[in-house]
Each structure stands twice: as structure tokens, then as C-alpha cells.
Coordinates of C-alpha atoms and ligand atoms in Angstrom, one line a residue:
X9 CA 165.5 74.5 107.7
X10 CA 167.3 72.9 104.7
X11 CA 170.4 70.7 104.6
X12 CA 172.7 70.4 101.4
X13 CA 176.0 68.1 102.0
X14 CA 179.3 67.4 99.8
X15 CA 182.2 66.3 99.5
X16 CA 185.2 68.9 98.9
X17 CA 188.8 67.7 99.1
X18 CA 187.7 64.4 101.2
X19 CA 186.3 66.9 103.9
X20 CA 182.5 66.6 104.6
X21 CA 181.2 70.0 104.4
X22 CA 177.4 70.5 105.4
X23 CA 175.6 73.2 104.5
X24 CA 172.6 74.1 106.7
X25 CA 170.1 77.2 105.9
X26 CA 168.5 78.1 109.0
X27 CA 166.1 80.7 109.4
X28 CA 167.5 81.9 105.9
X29 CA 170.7 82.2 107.0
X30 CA 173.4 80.0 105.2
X31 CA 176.0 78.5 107.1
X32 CA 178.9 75.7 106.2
X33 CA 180.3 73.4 108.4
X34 CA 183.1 71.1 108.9
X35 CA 182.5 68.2 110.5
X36 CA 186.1 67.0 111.1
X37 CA 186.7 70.3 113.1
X38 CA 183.6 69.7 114.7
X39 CA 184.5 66.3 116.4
X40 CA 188.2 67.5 117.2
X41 CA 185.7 70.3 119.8
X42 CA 183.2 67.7 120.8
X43 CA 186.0 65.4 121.9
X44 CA 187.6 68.2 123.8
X45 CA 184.8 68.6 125.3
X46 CA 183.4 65.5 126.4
X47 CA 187.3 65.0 127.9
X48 CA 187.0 68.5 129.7
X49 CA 183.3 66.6 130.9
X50 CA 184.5 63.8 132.3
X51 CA 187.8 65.1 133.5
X52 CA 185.7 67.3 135.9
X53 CA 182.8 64.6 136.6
X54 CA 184.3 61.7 137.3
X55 CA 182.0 58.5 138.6
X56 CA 178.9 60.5 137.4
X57 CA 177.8 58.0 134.5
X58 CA 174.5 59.6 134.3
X59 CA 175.1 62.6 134.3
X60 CA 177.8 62.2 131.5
X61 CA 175.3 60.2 129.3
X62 CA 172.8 63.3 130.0
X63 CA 175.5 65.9 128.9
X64 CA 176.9 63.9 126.0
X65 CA 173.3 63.8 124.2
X66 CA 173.4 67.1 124.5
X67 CA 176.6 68.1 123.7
X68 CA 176.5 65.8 120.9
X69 CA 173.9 68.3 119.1
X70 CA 174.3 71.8 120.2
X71 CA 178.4 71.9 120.0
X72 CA 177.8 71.7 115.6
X73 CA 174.8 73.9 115.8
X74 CA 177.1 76.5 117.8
X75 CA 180.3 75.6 115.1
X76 CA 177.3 76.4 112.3
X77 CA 175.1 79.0 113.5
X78 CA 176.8 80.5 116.5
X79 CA 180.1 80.7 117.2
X80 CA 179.6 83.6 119.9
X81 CA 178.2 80.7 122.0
X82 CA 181.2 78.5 122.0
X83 CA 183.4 82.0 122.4
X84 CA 181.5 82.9 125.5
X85 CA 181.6 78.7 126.5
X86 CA 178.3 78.6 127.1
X87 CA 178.0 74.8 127.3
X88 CA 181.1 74.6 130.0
X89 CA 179.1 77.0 132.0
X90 CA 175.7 75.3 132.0
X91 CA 177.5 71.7 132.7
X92 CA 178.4 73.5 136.0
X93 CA 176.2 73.3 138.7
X94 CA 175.1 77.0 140.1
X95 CA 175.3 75.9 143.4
X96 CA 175.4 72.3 145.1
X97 CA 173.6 71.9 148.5
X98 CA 174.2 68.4 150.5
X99 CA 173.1 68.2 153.9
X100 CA 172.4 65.6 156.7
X101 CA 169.1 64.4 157.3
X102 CA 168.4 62.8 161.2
X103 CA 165.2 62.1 162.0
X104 CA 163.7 59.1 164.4
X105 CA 162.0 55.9 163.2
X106 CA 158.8 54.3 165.1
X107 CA 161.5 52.6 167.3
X108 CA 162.7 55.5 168.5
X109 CA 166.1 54.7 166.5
X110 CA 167.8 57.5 164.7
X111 CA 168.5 57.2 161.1
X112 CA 170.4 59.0 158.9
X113 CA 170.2 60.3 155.0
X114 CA 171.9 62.5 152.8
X115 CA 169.8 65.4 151.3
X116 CA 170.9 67.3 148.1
X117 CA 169.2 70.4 146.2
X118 CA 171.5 71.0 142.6
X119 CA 170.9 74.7 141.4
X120 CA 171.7 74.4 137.9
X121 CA 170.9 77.2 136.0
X122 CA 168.9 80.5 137.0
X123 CA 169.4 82.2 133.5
X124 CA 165.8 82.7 132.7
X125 CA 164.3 82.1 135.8
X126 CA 164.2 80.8 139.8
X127 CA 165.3 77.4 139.8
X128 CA 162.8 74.8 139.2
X129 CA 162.9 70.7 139.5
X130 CA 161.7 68.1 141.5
X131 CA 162.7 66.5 144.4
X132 CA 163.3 62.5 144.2
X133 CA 163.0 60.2 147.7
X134 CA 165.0 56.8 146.6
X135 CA 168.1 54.7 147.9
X136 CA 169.1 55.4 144.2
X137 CA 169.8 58.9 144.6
X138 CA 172.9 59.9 144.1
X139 CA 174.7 63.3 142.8
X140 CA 175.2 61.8 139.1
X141 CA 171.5 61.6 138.8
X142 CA 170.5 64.4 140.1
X143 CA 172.7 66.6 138.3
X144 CA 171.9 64.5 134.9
X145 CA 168.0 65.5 136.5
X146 CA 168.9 69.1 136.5
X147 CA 170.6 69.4 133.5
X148 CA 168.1 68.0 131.6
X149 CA 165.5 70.1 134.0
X150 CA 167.5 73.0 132.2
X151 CA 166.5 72.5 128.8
X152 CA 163.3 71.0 129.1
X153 CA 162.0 74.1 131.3
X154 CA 163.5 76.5 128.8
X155 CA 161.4 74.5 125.6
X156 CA 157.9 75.1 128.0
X157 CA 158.6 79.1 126.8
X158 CA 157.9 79.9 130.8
X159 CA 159.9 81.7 133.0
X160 CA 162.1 79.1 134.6
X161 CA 165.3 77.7 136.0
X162 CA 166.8 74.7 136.4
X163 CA 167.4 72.4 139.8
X164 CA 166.7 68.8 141.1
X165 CA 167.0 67.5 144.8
X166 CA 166.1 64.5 146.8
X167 CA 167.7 62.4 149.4
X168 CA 168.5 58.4 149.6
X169 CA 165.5 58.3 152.5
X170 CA 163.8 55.1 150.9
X171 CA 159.7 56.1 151.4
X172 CA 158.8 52.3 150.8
X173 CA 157.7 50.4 154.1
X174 CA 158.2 53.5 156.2
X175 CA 155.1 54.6 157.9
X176 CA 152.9 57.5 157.6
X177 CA 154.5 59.1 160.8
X178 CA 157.9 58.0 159.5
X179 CA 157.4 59.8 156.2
X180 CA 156.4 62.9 157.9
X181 CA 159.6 63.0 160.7
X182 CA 161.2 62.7 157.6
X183 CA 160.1 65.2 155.6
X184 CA 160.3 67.5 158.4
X185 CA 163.6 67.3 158.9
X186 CA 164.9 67.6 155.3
X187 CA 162.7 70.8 154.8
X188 CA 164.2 72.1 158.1
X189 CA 167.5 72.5 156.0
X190 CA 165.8 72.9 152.3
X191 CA 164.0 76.1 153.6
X192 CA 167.1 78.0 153.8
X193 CA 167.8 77.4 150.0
X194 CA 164.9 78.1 148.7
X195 CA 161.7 80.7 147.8
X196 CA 159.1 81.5 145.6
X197 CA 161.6 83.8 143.6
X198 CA 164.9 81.6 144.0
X199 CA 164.1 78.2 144.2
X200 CA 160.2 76.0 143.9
X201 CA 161.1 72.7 144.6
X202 CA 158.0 70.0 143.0
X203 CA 157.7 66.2 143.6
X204 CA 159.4 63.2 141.7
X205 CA 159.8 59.9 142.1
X206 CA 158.6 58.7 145.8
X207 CA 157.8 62.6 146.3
X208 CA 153.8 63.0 145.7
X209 CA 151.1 65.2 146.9
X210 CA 151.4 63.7 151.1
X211 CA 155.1 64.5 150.7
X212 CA 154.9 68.0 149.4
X213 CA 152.4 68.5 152.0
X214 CA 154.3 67.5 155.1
X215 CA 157.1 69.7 153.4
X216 CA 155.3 72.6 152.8
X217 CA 153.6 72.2 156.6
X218 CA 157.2 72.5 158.2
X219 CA 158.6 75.2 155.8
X220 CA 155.3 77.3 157.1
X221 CA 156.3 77.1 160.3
X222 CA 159.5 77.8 159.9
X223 CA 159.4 80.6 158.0
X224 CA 155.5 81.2 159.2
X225 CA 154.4 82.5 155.7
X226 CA 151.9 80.8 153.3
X227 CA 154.3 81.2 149.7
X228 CA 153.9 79.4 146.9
X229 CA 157.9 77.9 147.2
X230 CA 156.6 74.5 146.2
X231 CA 154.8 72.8 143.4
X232 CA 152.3 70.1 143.1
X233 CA 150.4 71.3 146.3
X234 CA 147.1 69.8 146.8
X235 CA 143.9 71.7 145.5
X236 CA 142.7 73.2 148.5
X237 CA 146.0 75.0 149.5
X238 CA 147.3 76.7 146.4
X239 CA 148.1 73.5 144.3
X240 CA 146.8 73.5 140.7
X241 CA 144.5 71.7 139.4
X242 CA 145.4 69.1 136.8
X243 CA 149.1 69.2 138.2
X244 CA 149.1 65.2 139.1
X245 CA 148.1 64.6 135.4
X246 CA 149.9 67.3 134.0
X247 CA 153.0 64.8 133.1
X248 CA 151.1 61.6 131.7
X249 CA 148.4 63.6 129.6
X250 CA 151.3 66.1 128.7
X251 CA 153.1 63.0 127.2
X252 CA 149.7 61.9 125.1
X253 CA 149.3 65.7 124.0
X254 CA 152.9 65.4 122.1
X255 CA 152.3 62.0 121.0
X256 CA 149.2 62.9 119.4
X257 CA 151.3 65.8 117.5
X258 CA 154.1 63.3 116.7
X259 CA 151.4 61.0 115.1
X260 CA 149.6 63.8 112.9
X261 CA 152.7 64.8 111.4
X262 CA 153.0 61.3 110.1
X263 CA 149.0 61.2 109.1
X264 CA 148.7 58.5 112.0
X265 CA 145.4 58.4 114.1
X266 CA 146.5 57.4 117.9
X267 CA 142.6 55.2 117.8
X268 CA 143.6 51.4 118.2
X269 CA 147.1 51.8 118.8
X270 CA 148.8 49.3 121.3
X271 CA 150.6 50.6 123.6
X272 CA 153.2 49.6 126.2
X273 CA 154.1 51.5 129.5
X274 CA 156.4 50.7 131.9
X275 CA 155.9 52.0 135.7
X276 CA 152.9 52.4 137.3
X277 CA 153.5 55.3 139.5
X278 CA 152.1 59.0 138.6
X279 CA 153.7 59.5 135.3
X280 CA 152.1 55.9 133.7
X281 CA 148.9 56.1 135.5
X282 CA 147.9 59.4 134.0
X283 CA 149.3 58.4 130.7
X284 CA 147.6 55.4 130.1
X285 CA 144.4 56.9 131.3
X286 CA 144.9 59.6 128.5
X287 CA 146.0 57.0 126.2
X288 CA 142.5 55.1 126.5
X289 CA 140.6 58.1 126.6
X290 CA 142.1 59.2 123.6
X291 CA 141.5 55.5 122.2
X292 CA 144.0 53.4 122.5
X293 CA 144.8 50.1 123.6
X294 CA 147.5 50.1 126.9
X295 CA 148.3 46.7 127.2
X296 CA 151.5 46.9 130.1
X297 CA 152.3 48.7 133.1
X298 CA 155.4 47.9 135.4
X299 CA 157.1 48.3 138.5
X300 CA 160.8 47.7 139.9
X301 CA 159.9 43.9 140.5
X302 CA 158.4 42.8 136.9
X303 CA 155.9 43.8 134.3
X304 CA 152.1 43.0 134.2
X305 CA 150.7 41.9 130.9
X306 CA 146.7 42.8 130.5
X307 CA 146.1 41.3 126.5
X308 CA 143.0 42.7 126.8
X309 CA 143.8 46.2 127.3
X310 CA 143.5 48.2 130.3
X311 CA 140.2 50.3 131.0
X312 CA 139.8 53.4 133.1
X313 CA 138.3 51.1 135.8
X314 CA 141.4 48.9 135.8
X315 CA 143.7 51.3 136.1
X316 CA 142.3 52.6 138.9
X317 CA 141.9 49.6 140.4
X318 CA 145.9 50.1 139.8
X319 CA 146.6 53.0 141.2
X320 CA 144.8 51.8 144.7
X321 CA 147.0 49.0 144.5
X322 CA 149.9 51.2 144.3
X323 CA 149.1 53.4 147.2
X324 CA 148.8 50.5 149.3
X325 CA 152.5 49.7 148.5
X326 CA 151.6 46.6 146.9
X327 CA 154.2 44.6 144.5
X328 CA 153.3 41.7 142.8
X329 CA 149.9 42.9 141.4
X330 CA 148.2 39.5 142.5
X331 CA 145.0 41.4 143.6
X332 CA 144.8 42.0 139.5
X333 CA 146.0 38.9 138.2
X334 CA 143.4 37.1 140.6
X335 CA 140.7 39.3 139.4
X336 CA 141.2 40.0 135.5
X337 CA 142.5 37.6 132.7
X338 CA 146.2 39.1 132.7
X339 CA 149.8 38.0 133.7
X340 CA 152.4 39.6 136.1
X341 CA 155.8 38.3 134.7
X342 CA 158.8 38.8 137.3
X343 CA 162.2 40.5 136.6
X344 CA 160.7 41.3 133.1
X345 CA 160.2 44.9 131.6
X346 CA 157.2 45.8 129.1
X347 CA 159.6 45.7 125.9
X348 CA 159.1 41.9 125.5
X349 CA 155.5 42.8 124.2
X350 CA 154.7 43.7 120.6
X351 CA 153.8 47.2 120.2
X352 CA 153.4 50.3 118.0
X353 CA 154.0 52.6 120.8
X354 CA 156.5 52.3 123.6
X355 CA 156.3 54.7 126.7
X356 CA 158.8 54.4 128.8
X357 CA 157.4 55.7 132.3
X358 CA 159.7 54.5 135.4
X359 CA 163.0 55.9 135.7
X360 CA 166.5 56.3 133.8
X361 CA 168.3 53.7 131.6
X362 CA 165.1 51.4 132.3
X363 CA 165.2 50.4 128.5
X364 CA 168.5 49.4 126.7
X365 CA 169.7 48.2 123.2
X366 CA 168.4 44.9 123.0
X367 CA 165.1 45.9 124.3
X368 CA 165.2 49.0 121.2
X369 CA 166.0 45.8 118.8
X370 CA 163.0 44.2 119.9
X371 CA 160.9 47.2 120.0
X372 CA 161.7 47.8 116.4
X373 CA 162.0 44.1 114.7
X374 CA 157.9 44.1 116.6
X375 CA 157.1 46.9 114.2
X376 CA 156.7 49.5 116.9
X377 CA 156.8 52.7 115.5
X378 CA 156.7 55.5 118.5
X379 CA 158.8 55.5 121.3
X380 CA 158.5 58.7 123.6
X381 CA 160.0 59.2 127.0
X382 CA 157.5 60.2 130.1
X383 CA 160.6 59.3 132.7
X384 CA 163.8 61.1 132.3
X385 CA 166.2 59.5 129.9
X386 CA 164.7 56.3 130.2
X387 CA 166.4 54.9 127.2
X388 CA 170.2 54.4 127.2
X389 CA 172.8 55.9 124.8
X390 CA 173.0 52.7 122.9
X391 CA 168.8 52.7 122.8
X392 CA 168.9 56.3 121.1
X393 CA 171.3 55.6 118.8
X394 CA 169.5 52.4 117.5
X395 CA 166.0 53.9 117.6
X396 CA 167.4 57.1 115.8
X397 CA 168.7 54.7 112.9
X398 CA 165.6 52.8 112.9
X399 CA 163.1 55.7 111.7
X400 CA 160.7 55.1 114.8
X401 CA 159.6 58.4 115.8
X402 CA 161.5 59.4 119.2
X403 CA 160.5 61.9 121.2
X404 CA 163.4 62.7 124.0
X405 CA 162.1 63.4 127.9
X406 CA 162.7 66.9 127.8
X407 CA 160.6 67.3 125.1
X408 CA 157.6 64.8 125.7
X409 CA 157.3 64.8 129.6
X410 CA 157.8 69.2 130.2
X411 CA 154.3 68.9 130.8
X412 CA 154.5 68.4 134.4
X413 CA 157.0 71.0 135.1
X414 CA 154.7 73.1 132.6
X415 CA 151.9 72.9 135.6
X416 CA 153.9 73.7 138.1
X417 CA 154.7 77.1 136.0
X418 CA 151.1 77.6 136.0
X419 CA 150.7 77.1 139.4
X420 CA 153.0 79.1 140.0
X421 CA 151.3 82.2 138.2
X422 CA 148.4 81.2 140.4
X423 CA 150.0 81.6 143.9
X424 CA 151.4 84.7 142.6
X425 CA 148.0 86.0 141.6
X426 CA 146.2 84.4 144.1
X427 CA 143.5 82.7 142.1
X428 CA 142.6 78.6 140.8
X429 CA 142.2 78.5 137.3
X430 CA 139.9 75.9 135.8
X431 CA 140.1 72.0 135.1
X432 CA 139.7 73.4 131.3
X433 CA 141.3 76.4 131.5
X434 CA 144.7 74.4 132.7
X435 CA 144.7 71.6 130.6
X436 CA 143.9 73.5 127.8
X437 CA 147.4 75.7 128.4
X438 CA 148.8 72.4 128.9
X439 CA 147.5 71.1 125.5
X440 CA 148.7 74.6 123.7
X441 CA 152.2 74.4 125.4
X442 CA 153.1 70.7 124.6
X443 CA 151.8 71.8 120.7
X444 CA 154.5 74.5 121.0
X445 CA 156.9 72.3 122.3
X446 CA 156.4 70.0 119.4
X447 CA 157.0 73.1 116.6
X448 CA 159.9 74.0 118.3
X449 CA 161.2 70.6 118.0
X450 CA 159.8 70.5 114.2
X451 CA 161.6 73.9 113.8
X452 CA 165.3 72.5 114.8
X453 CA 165.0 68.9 114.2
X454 CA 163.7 68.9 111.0
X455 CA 166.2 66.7 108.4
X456 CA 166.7 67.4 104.8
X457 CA 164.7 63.8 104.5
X458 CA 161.4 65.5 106.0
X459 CA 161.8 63.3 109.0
X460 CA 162.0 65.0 112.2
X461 CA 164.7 64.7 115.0
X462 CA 162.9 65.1 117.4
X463 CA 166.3 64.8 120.5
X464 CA 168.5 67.6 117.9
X465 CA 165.3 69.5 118.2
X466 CA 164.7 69.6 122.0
X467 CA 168.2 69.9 122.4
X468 CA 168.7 73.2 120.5
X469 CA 165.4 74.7 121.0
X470 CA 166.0 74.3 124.5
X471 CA 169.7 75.9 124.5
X472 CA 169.4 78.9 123.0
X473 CA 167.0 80.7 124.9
X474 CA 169.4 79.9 127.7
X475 CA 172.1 80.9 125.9
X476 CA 170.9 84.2 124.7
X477 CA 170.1 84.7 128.6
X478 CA 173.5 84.0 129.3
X479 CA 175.4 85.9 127.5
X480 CA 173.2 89.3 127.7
X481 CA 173.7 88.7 131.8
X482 CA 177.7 88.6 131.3
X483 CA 180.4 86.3 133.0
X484 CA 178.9 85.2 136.2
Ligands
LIG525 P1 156.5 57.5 140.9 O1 155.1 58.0 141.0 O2 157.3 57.4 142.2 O3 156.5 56.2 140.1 C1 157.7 55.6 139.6 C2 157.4 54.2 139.0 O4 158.5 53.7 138.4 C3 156.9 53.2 140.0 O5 156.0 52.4 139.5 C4 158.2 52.4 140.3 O6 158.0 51.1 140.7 C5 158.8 52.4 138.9 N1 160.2 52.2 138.9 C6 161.2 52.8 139.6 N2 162.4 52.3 139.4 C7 162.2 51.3 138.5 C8 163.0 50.3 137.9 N3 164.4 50.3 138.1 N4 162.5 49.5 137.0 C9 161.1 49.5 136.7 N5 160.3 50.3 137.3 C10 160.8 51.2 138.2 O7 157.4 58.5 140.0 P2 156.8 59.4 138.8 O8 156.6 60.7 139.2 O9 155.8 58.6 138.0 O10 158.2 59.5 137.9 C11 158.5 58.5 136.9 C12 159.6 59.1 136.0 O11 159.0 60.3 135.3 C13 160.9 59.6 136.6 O12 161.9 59.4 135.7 C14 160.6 61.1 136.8 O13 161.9 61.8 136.9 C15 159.9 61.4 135.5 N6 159.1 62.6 135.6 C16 158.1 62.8 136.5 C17 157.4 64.0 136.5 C18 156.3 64.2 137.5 O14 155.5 65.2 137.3 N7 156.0 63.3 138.4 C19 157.6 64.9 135.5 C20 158.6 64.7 134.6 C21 159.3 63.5 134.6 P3 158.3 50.7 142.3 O15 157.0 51.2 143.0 O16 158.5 49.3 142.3 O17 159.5 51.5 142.8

């Protein structure tokens, strides 16, 4: 792809050639139907702040890519469709606590879009959830399983239910009853729900158990199953060493080894764990993990046998780290995120919005010179923009942490066929779909200065195979 841009009667006319086709644009139409739109957006979404930011981004580069290369699209309003949910479950969730008292949360499964596929998405457990985020979940679900070049939808769920200090027993009541409802919604050809945050392999499993005996049929309708009952293998890694496969790609293209790197992660849940294993297996130095309390700081460097030490922390629910700070020569700093540490790669790991402007300023005045997202939008509007203008390689969620959802598809093609593929054999179609997610951000985000845009990329990579889907299936 190849950009020329003038200057003709004080309009700014760009001239993109993509995939030798030669297109001209101009840019002060272009904003007069990105405003429009974003006002259409909000006019129908009102008090969803995520899921505006999530839609924005997008919008922001795939309404002049349709203006330039496809006007069809924006004829057939492509965009307007996909920012409207498919379908929108909510339901009640009742189930009884240890005491015997009843409690009750709010369930929600968001079908976004089933043009090249069943839906697909994970399900999030957190007094955070709300319908903003989940829809800004599955929209970005959309594009992100459309760039993994598998067969599948988009769709988030999740409740408020807060798993944190709830028993084992409580878990399960609960889980029960919120796949009691779920089951009627979904199936291994409509709907394959995986986990998220607070969702991991005990909750899939206490949800799969009840959705058996409802339906008393052993299908594959959800993802990130454990290895003896249809789950595939390497699935709990799949995000983190996903992430590490595409930030090993983002370095090459910059002739940058990953070998002594310092890097900073924030969370310490299943996306950061398997990320900063990767990352020191691959040789790097991880020098932060986090959690929703504060950050802790290990100058050292974290070894395998650290952050395991971690991750049994974490499944005991524990908070302040103080079993680690008592043990190794490291600091747990509360109310503090991992941006306040020099780095040359950031990877953002926890949740959405986690890292903002001023934390992007510090990032970049420390000379760090990756960033790439393992949560979902992790960084906030403001955060892109400045990290964008910076030159720091950025490498947008969608893009970066498909790996995950990339495993499921797998395992998916597994239950179908009824057969486990190998450790090797899955990571190393992991390994080869990340690399194709990375030239299909290369292929569209590509800037007449050489340097790669990495969001642009993901954005319109991941549209127009859902586009093209769309419009060959007609108006519905
Ligand atoms: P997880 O295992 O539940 O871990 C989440 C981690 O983030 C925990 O350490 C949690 O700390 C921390 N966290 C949550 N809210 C935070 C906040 N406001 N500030 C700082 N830390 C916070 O979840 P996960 O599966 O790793 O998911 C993490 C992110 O990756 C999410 O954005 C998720 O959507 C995304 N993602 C996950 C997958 C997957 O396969 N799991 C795939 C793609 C994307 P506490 O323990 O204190 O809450």
C-alpha cells in the first residue's frame, strides 16, 4: 500500500493505492460522515462510555477506508449494522449463599455478529459488568475473531456475581443457575461461550456440568474446558504466549531482538501469568505484575519459579503479595499501576482503560518503545492517540491478544472431530495464526513512512471479511 497527499484548492486530497487500485479521497467529506456517525452512535447508546470509545476507534479508521476503497460498504451501512447488537439476552440470576440467603445477579449474553460464524466470546464474572462493556467486549470480539481467519462470530456475556470471597459451593450454586438460563441461548453451532475475567477452567466446568444435564448431551458449546473433557490443550496459555508470538513479530520488523528487554505487566491473573512466562522464556526481563489493589515491583526480574510462586498466590485469593515481598527482594506499592517503572515494553494485562494519558507520557519520556494490549482496550482514547504520535510500536487488543479466542477455534475443530491435538501441534497453529495476524495488520496499516499502524490495520483487516459476509447474506 502506498500513500501520496496534496493540496488542491485548500482541500486535502489523499491518494491511497491499495492492492493496485488507486483511490482519492477527501478528507473534509470524510469527517462531515464520521461525525454523523459517531452522533447516530451515541444518539442510540446513550450512558455506554465504553462501548462508544470501542466503536469510535473503529469507526475512526474503517468509515475513510470505506469513503476510499469501498463505497458499497457505506451504501449497504455496514458499520450501523455491526454497532447493533444481533440479539441482547439479560436475565435474573437467584441462587443461595452458605447462609442460606438468596442473592440476586443480573446475567447478560450480547450476540453481536454471526456473519462468518456462531457467536463466540467470553463470559466475564465482575461487579463491573455492565452492558457498555460487554457490548464494547463484543464488538471488539467481532473484529478480532474475524483477523484469526477462523470461522467465527462475535458475542460477550457475564453477570455482576462478584467470584471473590465466595466459596467453592457458592461459585458452583452460582454457576448453576446462570447456565440454567444461558443454555437456552446457546450451542455448538449458534453460540460457544469461553471464560474471561473471574471465569477460568472451575467455572467453565461447573457450567458445562449443569448445561449437560440439562440438555443431557456431551457438546462442545463451551470453550476453555479442562484437558480431560474436550478442552484443548494449551488454551490457558493461548492468550499470554499469543501476545509474545505478535510481539516477537512487531520487534523483527524493526530488526529488534526481544533478548534483555524489560518488561512491564500489569495483572496477574491468566492473561499476565502466561505472558510473562513466555516473555522469560523467550528472554526477557518482566520486572511488574499487578492486581486491582497496587503493583509489585521485582528489580530483579521475575523467573519461572517466581511466577509460579504467583500464580499460587492468586488462586488462594491473596492481595497484597506479602508472601513474595517477605520472600524475594521486591516491593508491592499500593494504589500504584506498573507504568511508573521504566521500560522498553509495556503490556498491559488487567482490564479496560487500566492505562491513561499521563501514564502513556511516562511510558514514552522512559524510552519505552512497545506497548501491546493482552486485556481488551486497556489503554484509553487519550493513551492511543499519544502513543500513536509518539512512534512506539502499538499493537491494539484485537490484534495482539486473538490468541486466546484463536484456541478456542481450535478446540473447537477438536470436539467436532473428536480428537486432542498435541502440545506442539497447537501452539504451533497458535504461533502461525498470530504471524498472519501480524501481515494482515502490516498489509492495512502500513504508512507511506514505512511505519506500521498497527490499530488502522486490525481495524480494517478485521472489517472486511465481515463486511463482504454481510452483504453477500443481504439485509437481515
Ligand atoms: P483474570 O484471570 O480474571 O485476571 C484479571 C487480572 O486483572 C487480575 O490480576 C485482576 O486483579 C486484574 N485487574 C482487574 N481489574 C483491575 C483493575 N481495575 N486494575 C488493575 N488490575 C485489575 O482475567 P484474564 O483472563 O487474565 O483477563 C485479563 C484481560 O485480558 C481482560 O481484559 C480480558 O478481557 C482480556 N482477555 C482475556 C483472554 C483470555 O483468554 N482469558 C483473551 C483475550 C483477552 P484482581 O485479582 O485484584 O481483580
Amino acid at each position: 500500500m502506498k500513500n501520496i497527499s496534496t493540496n488542491l484548492n485548500n482541500t486535502h486530497i489523499i491518494i491511497i493505492i491499495v492492492d493496485k487500485i488507486k483511490i482519492k479521497t477527501n478528507y473534509s467529506n470524510m469527517s462531515q460522515k464520521f461525525k454523523s456517525f459517531i452522533k447516530l452512535l451515541k444518539e442510540r447508546n446513550p450512558n455506554q462510555p465504553e462501548f462508544i470509545q470501542a466503536v469510535t476507534e473503529v469507526a475512526e479508521d474503517v468509515i475513510p477506508y470505506m469513503e476510499e476503497c469501498n463505497p458499497a460498504f457505506l451504501d449497504e451501512k455496514i458499520l450501523e449494522r455491526i454497532m447493533e447488537p444481533e440479539r441482547v439476552v439479560s436475565f435474573r440470576v437467584c441462587w443461595e449463599d452458605d447462609n442460606g440467603d438468596i442473592q440476586i445477579n443480573r446475567g447478560f449474553r450480547v450476540q453481536m455478529n454471526s456473519a462468518i460464524g456462531p457467536y463466540k466470546g467470553g463470559l466475564r464474572f465482575s461487579p463491573t459488568v455492565n452492558l457498555s462493556i460487554l457490548k464494547f467486549l463484543a464488538f471488539e470480539q467481532v473484529f478480532k475473531n474475524s483477523l484469526t481467519g477462523l470461522p467465527l462470530g462475535g458475542g460477550k456475556g457475564g453477570s455482576d456475581f462478584d467470584p471473590r470471597n465466595k466459596s467453592n459451593k457458592e461459585i458452583m450454586r452460582f454457576c448453576q443457575s446462570f447456565m440454567t438460563e444461558l443454555s437456552r441461548h446457546i450451542g455448538s453451532n449458534v453460540d460457544v461461550p469461553a471464560g474471561d475475567i473471574g471465569v477460568g477452567e472451575r467455572e467453565i466446568g461447573y457450567l458445562f456440568g449443569q448445561y449437560k444435564r440439562i440438555r443431557n448431551e456431551f457438546t462442545g458449546i463451551l470453550t476453555g474446558k479442562g484437558p480431560g473433557w474436550g478442552g484443548s490443550l494449551i488454551r490457558p496459555e493461548a492468550t499470554g504466549y499469543g501476545l509474545l508470538y505478535f510481539v516477537e513479530q512487531m520487534l523483527y520488523e524493526r530488526n529488534i531482538s526481544i533478548k534483555g528487554k524489560v518488561i512491564t505487566i500489569s495483572g496477574s491473573g491468566n492473561v499476565a501469568q502466561f505472558a510473562a512466562i513466555k516473555a522469560v522464556n523467550l528472554g526477557a526481563k518482566v520486572i511488574t505484575v499487578s492486581n486491582s489493589d497496587g503493583v509489585l515491583h521485582d528489580k530483579d526480574g521475575f523467573t519461572i519459579d517466581k511466577i509460579h510462586f504467583i500464580t499460587k498466590l492468586k488462586n488462594k485469593g491473596s492481595r497484597d503479595f506479602k508472601e513474595y515481598t517477605d520472600l524475594y527482594d521486591s516491593t508491592f506499592t499500593p494504589g500504584k499501576t506498573p507504568w511508573i517503572y521504566p521500560c522498553d515494553i509495556a503490556l498491559p494485562c488487567a482490564t479496560q482503560n487500566e492505562l491513561d494519558t499521563e501514564d502513556a507520557a511516562f511510558l514514552i519520556k522512559n524510552g519505552c518503545f512497545c506497548i501491546a494490549e493482552g486485556a481488551n482496550m486497556p489503554c484509553t482514547m487519550g493513551a492511543v492517540k499519544l502513543i500513536l504520535k509518539s512512534g512506539i510500536s502499538y499493537a491494539p487488543g484485537k490484534a495482539a491478544n486473538a490468541g486466546g479466542v484463536a484456541v478456542s477455534g481450535l478446540e473447537m475443530s477438536q470436539n467436532r472431530i473428536g480428537q486432542c491435538w498435541t502440545e506442539e501441534k497447537v501452539d504451533a497453529k497458535l504461533k502461525h495464526i498470530m504471524h498472519d495476524i501480524h501481515n494482515t495488520c502490516t498489509h492495512y496499516g502500513k504508512e507511506e513512512s514505512g511505519k506500521i499502524n498497527y490499530l488502522k490495520g486490525a481495524n480494517i483487516g478485521g472489517f472486511i471479511k465481515v463486511a463482504k459476509a454481510m452483504c453477500a447474506q443481504g439485509i437481515v
